[in-house]
mmCIF file of C-alpha atoms in Angstrom:
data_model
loop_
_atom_site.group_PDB
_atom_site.id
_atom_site.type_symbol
_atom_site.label_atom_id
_atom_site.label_comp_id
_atom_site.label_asym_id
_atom_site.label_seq_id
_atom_site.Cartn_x
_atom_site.Cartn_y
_atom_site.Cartn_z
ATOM 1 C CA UNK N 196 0.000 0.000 0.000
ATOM 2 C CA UNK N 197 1.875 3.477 -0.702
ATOM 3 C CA UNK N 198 2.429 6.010 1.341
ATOM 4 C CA UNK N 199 0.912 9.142 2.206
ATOM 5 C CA UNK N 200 1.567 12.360 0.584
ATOM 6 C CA UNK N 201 2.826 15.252 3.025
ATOM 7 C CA UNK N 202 -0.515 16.971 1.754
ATOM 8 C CA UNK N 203 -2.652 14.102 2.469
ATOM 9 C CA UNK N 204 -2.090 13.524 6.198
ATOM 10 C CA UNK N 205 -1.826 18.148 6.597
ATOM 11 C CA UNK N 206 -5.968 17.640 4.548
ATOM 12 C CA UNK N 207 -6.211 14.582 7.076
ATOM 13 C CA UNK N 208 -5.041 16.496 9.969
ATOM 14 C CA UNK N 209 -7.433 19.411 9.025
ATOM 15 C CA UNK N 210 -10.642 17.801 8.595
ATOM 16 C CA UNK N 211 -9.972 15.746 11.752
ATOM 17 C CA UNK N 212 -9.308 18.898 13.710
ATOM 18 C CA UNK N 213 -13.050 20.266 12.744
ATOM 19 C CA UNK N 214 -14.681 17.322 13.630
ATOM 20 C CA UNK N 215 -13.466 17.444 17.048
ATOM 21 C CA UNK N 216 -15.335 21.131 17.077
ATOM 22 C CA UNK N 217 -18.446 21.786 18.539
ATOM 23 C CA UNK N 218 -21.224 18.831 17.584
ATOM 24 C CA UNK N 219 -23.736 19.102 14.184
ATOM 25 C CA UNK N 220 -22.684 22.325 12.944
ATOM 26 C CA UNK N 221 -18.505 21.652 13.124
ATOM 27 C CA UNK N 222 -17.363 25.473 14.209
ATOM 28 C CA UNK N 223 -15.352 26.016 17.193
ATOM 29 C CA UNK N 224 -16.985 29.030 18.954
ATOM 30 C CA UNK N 225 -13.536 31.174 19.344
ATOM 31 C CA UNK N 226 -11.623 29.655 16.592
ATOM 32 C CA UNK N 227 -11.232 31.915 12.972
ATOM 33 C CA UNK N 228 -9.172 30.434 9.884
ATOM 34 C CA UNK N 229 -7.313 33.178 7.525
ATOM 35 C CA UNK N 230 -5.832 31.909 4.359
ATOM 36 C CA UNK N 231 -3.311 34.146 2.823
ATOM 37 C CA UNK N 232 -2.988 33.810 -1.131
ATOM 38 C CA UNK N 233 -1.610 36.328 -3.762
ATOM 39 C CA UNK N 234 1.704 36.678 -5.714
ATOM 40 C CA UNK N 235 4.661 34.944 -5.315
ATOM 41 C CA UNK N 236 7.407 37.410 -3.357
ATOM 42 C CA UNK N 237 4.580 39.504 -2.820
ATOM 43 C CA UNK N 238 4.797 39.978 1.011
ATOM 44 C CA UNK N 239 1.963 37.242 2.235
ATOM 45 C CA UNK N 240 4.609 36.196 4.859
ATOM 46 C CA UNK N 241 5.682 39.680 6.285
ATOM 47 C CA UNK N 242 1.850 40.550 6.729
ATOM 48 C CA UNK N 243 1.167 37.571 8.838
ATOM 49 C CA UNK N 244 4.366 38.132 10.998
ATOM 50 C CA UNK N 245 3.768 41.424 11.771
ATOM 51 C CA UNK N 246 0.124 40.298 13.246
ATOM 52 C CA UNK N 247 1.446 38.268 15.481
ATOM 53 C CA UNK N 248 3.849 40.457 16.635
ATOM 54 C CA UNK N 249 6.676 38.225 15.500
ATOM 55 C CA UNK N 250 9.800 39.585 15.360
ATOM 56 C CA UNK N 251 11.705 37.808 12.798
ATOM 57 C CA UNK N 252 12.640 37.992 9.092
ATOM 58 C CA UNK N 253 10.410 36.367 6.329
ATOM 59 C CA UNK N 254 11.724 33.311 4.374
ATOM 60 C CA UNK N 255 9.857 32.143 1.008
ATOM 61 C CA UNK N 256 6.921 29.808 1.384
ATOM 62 C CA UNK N 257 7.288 26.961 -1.154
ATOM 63 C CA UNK N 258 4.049 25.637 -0.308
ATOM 64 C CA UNK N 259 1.486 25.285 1.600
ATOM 65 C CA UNK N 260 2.137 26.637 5.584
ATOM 66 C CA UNK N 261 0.470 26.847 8.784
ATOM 67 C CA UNK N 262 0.845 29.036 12.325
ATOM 68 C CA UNK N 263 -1.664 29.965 15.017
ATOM 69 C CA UNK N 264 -2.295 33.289 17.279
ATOM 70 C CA UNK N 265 -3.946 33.678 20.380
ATOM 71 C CA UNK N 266 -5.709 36.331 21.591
ATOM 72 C CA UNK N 267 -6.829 36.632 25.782
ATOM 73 C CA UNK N 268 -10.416 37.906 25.664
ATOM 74 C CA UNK N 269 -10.366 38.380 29.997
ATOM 75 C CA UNK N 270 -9.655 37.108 33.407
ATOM 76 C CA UNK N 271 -10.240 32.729 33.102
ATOM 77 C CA UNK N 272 -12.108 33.214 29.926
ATOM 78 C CA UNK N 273 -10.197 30.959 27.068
ATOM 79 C CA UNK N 274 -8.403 33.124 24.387
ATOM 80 C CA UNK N 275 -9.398 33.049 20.796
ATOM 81 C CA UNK N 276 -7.310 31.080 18.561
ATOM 82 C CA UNK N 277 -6.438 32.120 14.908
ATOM 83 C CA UNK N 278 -5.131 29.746 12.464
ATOM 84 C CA UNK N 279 -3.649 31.809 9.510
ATOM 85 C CA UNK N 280 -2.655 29.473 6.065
ATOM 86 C CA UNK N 281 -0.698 30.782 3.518
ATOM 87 C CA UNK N 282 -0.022 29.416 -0.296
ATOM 88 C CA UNK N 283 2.807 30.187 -1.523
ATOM 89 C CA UNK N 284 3.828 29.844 -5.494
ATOM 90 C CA UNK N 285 1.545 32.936 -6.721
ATOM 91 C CA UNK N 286 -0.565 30.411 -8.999
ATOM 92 C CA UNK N 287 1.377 27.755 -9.378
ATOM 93 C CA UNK N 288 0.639 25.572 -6.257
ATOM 94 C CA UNK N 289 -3.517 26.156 -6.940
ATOM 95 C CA UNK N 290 -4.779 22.507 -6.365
ATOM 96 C CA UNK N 291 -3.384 23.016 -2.361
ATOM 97 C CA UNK N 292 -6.430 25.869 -2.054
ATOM 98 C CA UNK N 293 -8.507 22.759 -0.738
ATOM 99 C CA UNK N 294 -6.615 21.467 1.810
ATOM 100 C CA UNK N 295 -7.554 24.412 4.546
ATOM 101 C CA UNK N 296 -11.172 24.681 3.308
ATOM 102 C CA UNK N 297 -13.348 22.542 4.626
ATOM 103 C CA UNK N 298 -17.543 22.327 5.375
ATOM 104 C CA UNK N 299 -15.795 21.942 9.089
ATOM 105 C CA UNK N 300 -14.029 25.069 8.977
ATOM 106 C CA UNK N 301 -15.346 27.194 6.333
ATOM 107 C CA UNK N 302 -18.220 29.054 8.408
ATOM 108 C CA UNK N 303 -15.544 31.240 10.269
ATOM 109 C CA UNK N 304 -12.740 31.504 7.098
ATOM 110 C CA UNK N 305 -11.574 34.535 5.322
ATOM 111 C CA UNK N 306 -9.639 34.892 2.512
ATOM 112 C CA UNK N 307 -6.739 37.890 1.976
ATOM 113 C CA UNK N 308 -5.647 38.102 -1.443
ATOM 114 C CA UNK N 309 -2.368 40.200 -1.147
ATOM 115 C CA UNK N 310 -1.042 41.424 -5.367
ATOM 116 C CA UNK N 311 2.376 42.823 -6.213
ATOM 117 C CA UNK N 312 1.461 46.853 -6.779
ATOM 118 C CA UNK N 313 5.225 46.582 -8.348
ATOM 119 C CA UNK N 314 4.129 44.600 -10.723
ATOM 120 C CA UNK N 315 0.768 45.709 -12.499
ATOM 121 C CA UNK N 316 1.459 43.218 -15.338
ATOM 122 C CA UNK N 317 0.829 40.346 -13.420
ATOM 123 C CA UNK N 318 -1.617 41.223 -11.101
ATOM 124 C CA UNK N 319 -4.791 40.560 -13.123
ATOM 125 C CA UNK N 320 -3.871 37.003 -13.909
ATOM 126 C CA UNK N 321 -2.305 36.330 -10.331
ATOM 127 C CA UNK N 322 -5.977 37.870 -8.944
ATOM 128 C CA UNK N 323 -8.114 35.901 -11.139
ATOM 129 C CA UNK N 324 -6.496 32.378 -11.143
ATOM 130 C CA UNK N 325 -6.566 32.761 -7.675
ATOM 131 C CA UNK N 326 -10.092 34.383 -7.008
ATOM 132 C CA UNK N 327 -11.859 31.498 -9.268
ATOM 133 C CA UNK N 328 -10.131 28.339 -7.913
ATOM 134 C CA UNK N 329 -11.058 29.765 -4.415
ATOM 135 C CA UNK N 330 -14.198 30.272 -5.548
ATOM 136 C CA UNK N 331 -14.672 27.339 -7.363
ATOM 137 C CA UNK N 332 -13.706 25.327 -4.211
ATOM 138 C CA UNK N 333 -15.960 27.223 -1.649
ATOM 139 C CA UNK N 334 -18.929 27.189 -4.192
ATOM 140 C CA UNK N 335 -18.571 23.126 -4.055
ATOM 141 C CA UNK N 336 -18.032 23.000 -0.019
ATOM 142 C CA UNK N 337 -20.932 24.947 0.592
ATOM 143 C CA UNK N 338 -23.276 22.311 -1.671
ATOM 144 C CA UNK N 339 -21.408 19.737 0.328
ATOM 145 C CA UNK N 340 -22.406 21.624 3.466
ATOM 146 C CA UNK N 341 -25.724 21.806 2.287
ATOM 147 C CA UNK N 342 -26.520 18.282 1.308
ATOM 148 C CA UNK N 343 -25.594 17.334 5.507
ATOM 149 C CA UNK N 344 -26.440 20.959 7.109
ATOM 150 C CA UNK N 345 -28.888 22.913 4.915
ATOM 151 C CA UNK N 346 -29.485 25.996 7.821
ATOM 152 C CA UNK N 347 -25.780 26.379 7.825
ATOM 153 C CA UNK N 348 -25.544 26.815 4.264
ATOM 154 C CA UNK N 349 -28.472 28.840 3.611
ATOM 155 C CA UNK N 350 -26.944 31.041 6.472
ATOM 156 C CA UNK N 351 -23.725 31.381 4.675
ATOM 157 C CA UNK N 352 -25.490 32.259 1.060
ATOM 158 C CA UNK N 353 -27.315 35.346 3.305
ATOM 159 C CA UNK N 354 -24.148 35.950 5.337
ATOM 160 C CA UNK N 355 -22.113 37.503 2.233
ATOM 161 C CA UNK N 356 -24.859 40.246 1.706
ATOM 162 C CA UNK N 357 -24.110 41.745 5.262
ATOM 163 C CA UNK N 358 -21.371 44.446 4.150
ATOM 164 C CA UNK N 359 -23.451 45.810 1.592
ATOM 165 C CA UNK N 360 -26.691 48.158 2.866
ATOM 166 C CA UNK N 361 -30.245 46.791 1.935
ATOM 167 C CA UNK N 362 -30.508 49.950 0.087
ATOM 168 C CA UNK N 363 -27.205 49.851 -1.302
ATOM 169 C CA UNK N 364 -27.588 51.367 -5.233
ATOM 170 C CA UNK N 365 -25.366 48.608 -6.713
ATOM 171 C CA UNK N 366 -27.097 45.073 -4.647
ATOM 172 C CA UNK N 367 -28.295 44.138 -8.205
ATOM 173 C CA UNK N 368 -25.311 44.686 -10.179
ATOM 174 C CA UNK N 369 -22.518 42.637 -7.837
ATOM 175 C CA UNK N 370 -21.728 39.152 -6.898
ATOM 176 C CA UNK N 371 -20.193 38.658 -3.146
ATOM 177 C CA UNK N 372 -17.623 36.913 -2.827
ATOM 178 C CA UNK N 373 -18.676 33.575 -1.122
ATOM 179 C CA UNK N 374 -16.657 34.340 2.325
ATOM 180 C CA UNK N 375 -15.018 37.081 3.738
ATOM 181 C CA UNK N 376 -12.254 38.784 1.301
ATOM 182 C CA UNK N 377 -9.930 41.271 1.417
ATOM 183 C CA UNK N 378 -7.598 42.893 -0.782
ATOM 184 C CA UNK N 379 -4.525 43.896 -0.165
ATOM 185 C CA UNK N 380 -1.726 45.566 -2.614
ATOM 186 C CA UNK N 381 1.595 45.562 -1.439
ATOM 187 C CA UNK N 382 4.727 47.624 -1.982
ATOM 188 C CA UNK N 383 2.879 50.583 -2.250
ATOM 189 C CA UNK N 384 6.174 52.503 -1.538
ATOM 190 C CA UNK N 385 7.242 51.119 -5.550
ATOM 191 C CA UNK N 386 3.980 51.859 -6.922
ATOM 192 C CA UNK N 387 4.071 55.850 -5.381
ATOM 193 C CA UNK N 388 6.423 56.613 -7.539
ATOM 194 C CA UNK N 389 4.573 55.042 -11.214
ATOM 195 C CA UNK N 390 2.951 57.472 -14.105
ATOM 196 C CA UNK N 391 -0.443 59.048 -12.631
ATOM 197 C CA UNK N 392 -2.478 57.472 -15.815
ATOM 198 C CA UNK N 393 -0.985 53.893 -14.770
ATOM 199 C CA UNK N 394 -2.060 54.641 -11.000
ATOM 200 C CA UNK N 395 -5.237 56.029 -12.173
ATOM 201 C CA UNK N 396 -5.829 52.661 -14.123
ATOM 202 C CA UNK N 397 -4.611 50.361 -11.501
ATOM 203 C CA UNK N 398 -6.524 51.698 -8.531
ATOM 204 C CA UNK N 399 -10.057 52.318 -10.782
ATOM 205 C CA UNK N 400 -9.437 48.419 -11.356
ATOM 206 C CA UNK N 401 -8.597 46.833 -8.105
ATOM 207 C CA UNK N 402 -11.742 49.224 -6.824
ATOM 208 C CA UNK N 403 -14.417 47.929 -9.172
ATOM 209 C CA UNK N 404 -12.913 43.887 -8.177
ATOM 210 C CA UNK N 405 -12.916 44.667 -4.263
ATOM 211 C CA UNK N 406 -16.577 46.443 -5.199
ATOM 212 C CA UNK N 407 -17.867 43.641 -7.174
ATOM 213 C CA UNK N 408 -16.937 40.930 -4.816
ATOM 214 C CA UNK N 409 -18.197 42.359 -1.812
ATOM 215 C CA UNK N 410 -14.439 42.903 -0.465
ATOM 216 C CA UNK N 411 -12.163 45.208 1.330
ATOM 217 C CA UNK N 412 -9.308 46.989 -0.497
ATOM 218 C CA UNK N 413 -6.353 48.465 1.004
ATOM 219 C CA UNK N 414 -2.660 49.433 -0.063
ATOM 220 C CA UNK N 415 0.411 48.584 2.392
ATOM 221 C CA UNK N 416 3.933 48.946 2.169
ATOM 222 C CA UNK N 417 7.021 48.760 4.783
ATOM 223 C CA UNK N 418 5.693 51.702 6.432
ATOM 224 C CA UNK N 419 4.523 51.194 9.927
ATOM 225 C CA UNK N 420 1.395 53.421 9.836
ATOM 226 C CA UNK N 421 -0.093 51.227 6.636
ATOM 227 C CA UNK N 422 1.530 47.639 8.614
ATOM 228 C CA UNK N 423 -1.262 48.814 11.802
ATOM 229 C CA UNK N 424 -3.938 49.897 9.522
ATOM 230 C CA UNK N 425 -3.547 45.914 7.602
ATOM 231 C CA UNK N 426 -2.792 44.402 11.218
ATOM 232 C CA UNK N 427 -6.250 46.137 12.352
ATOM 233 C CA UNK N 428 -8.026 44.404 9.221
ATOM 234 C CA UNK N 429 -6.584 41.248 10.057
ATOM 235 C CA UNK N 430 -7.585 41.162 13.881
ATOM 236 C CA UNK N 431 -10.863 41.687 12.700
ATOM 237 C CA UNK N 432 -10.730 38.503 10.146
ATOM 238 C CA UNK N 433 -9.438 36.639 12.737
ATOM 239 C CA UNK N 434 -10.506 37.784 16.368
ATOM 240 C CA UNK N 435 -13.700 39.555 15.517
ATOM 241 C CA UNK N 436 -12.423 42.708 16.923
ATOM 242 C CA UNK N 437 -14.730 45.850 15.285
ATOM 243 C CA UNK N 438 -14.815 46.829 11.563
ATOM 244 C CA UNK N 439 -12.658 50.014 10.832
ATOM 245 C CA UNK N 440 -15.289 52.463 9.287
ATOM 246 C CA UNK N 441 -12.615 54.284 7.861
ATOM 247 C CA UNK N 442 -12.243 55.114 3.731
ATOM 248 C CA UNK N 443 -9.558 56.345 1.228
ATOM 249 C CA UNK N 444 -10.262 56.932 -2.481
ATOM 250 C CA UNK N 445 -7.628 59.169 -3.390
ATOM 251 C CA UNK N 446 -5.519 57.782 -5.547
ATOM 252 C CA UNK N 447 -2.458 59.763 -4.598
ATOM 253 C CA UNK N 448 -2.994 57.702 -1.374
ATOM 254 C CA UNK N 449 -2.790 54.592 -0.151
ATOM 255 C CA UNK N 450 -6.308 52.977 -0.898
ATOM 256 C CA UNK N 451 -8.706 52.061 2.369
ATOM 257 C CA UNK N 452 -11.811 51.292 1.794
ATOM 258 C CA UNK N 453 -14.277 49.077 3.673
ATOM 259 C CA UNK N 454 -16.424 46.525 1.913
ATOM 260 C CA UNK N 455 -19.734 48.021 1.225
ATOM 261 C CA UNK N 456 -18.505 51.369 1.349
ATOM 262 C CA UNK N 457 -17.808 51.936 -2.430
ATOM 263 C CA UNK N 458 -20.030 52.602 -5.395
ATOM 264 C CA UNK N 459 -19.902 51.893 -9.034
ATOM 265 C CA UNK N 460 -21.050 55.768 -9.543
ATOM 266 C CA UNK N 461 -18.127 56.308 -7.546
ATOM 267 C CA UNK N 462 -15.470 54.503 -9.130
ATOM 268 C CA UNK N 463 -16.556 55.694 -12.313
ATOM 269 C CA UNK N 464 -16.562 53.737 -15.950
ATOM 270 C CA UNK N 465 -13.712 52.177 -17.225
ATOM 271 C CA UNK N 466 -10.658 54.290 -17.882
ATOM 272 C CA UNK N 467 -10.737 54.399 -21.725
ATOM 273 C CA UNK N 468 -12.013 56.734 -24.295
ATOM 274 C CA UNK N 469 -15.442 56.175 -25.301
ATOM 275 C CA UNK N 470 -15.307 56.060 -29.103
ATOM 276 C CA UNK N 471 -12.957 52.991 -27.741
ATOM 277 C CA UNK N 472 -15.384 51.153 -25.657
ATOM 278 C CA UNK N 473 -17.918 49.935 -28.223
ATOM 279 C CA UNK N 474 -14.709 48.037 -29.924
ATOM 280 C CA UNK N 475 -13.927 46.019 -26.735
ATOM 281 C CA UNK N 476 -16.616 42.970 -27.024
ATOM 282 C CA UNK N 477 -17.420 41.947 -23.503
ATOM 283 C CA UNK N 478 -20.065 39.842 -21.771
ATOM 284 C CA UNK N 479 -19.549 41.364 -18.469
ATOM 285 C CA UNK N 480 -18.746 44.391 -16.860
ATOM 286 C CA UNK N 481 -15.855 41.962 -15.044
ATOM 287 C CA UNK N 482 -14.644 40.968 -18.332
ATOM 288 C CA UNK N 483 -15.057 44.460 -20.219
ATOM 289 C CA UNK N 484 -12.329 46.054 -16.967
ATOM 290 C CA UNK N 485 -9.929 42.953 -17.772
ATOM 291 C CA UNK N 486 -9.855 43.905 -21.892
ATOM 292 C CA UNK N 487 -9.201 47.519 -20.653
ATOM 293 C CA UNK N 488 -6.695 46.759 -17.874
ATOM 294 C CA UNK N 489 -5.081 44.241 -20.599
ATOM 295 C CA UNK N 490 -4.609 47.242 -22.881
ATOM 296 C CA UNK N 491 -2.679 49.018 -20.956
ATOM 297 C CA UNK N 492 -1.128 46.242 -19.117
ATOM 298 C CA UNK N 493 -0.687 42.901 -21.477
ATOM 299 C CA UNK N 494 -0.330 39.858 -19.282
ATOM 300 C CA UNK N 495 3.352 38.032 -19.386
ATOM 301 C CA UNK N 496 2.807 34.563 -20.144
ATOM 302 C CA UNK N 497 5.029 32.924 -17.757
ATOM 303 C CA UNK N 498 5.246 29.075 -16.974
ATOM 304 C CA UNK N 499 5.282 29.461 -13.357
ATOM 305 C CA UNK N 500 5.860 26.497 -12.341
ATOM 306 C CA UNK N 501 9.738 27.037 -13.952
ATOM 307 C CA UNK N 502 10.055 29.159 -10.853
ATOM 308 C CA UNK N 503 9.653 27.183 -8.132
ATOM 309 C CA UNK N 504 12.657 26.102 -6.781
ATOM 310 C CA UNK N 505 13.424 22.290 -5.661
ATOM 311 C CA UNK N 506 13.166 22.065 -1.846
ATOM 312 C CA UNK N 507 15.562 19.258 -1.825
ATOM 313 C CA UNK N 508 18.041 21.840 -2.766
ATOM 314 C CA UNK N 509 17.155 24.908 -0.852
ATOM 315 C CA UNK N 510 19.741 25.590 1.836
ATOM 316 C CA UNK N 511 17.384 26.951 4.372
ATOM 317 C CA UNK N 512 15.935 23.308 4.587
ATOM 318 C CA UNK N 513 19.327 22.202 4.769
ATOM 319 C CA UNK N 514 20.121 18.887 7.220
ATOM 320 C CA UNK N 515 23.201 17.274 6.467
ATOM 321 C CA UNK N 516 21.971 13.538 7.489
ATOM 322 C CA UNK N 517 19.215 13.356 4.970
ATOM 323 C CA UNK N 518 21.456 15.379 2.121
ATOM 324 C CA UNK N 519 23.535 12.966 2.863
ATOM 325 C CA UNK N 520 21.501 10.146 2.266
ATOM 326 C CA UNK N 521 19.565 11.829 -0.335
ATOM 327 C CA UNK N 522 22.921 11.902 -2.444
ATOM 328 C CA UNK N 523 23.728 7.935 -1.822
ATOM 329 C CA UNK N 524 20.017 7.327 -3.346
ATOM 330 C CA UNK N 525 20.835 9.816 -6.013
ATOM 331 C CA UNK N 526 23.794 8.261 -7.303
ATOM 332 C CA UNK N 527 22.483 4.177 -6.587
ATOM 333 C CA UNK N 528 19.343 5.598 -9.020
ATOM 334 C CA UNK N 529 22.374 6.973 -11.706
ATOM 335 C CA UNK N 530 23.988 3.211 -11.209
ATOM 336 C CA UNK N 531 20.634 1.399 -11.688
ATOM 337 C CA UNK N 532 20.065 3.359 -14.620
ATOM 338 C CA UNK N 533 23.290 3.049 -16.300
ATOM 339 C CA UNK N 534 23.484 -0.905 -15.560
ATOM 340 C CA UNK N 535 19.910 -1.140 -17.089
ATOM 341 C CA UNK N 536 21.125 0.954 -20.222
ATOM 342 C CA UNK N 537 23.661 -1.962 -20.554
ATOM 343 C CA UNK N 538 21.675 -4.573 -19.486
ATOM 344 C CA UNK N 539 18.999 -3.716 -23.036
ATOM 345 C CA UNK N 540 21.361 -3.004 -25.456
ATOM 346 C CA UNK N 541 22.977 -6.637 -24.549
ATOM 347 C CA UNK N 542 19.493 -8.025 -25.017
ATOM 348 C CA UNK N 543 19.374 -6.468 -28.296
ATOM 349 C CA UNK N 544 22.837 -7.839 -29.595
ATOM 350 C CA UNK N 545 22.080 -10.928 -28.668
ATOM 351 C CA UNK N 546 18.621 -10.684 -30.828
#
């Protein structure tokens, strides 16, 4: 019988940890999941560290990785545990979005999608592989959840509505995200300094997404006023702690704005003349800001996966016993192959 993946026994680990939560509807009252995704390099890591007040430099996340906070609520009352995932990869690594999410543990999860300001060329494929395999994922957990607990799914459908007002002008013409998202553009401190028209372009963009999702959008950088305002946003994700009410729109600022707080009236059409507009065939107002965002920004088509490095062979993993032995099996599998070479080509002589 062969083994089990790494990933099988972290999914096994996970699902086994919700069951053991609270009986028939599987949440642990106190307990929030927070799963960071976004581009590669793009400062996931460094976010998370600086919520839990960790003092300690960031090193690149290959994979899939897990750490906890805590957070006292009073005197001999139990403190409220976090569990923060991140993926690492940007969109290579997209088939480990399922291992976290669960029907145990999705009622109380919350997704932060964290894009590369630096790099505008990338950020609309890096947000919308990521944004629809999520998706995709969450929309089959909840049937799953509904098939065994139909109140707690029906609950979660109504749940996503609650950021936007009942009155709310655009309720009709957006389509919540399925849980809690926010997002966050980092190295904002790079993307100060671009042309106004690119800024312009980027931050109309990333405003009608956040809008049309039902998300949060903020911009961060290695400044320590921006790191509080994200660690505030994050608390709340994870520790329930109150909803800054807060909003920036200016885009010669760092972007804050609250889901629900936003309009389409506000953010204006898309950034493109209008003799152009008619020429851009679109289905949907998502689509029709992706052919104008592509215009200005063509994606790169990458293979990411060339980029991921060999974990074997990174030094910070580094243990000289398994290297070691790693290198034996190397070079027995270099012998095996070599005397098997030999071993044909005799067979064919002698044919």
């Amino acid at each position: 019988m062969p083994s089990e993946t790494l990933w099988e026994i972290a999914k096994a680990e996970v699902e086994k940890r919700g069951n053991n939560g609270s009986e028939g509807d599987g949440v642990e009252i106190g307990e929030k999941s927070v799963f960071f995704i976004g581009s590669k390099n793009g400062g996931k890591t460094t976010i998370i560290l600086r919520c839990l007040d960790r003092d300690e430099p960031p090193k690149p996340t290959l994979a899939l990785e897990y750490t906890y906070g805590r957070r006292a609520k009073g005197h001999n009352i139990p403190k409220d545990i976090a569990h923060f995932w991140e993926l690492g990869g940007g969109t290579s690594l997209l088939d480990l979005i399922s291992i976290p999410i669960t029907s145990d543990t999705l009622r109380t999860f919350s997704i932060v999608l964290v894009l590369d300001l630096s790099k505008p060329n990338d950020l609309w494929p890096t947000m919308e592989n990521l944004l629809q395999a999520t998706k995709s994922h969450v929309d089959k957990v909840i049937m799953k959840l509904g098939k065994t607990n139909s109140k707690a799914a029906s609950e979660m459908r109504q749940k996503i509505w609650s950021n936007m007002q009942k009155d709310h002008q655009d309720r009709e013409l957006i389509d919540p995200f399925p849980i809690p998202l926010v997002i966050i553009g980092s190295k904002y401190d790079i993307f100060q300094d671009f042309d106004s028209e690119k800024r312009k372009v980027i931050c109309k963009t990333l405003r009608f997404v956040a809008h049309y999702y039902g998300a949060s959008l903020m911009f961060t950088s290695k400044s320590e006023a921006l790191l509080l305002k994200i660690r505030g946003v994050i608390n709340q994700l994870a520790f329930g702690i109150d909803k800054s009410k807060s909003i920036c729109v200016d885009q010669n600022k760092p972007l804050f704005i609250t889901a629900g707080l936003d309009s389409l009236s506000h953010i204006g059409s898309p950034p493109v003349p209008d003799n152009d507009i008619g020429k851009l065939h679109a289905h949907s107002p998502m689509e029709l800001w992706k052919k104008v965002y592509a215009k200005l920004f063509p994606p790169k088509t990458v293979n990411t996966l060339k980029d991921i490095k060999d974990p074997a062979k990174d030094p910070q993993y580094a243990e000289s016993e398994v290297d070691e032995m790693r290198i034996q099996k190397d070079q027995e599998l270099e012998q095996y192959k070599r005397s098997s070479s030999k071993s044909w080509k005799q067979i064919e002589l002698d044919c």
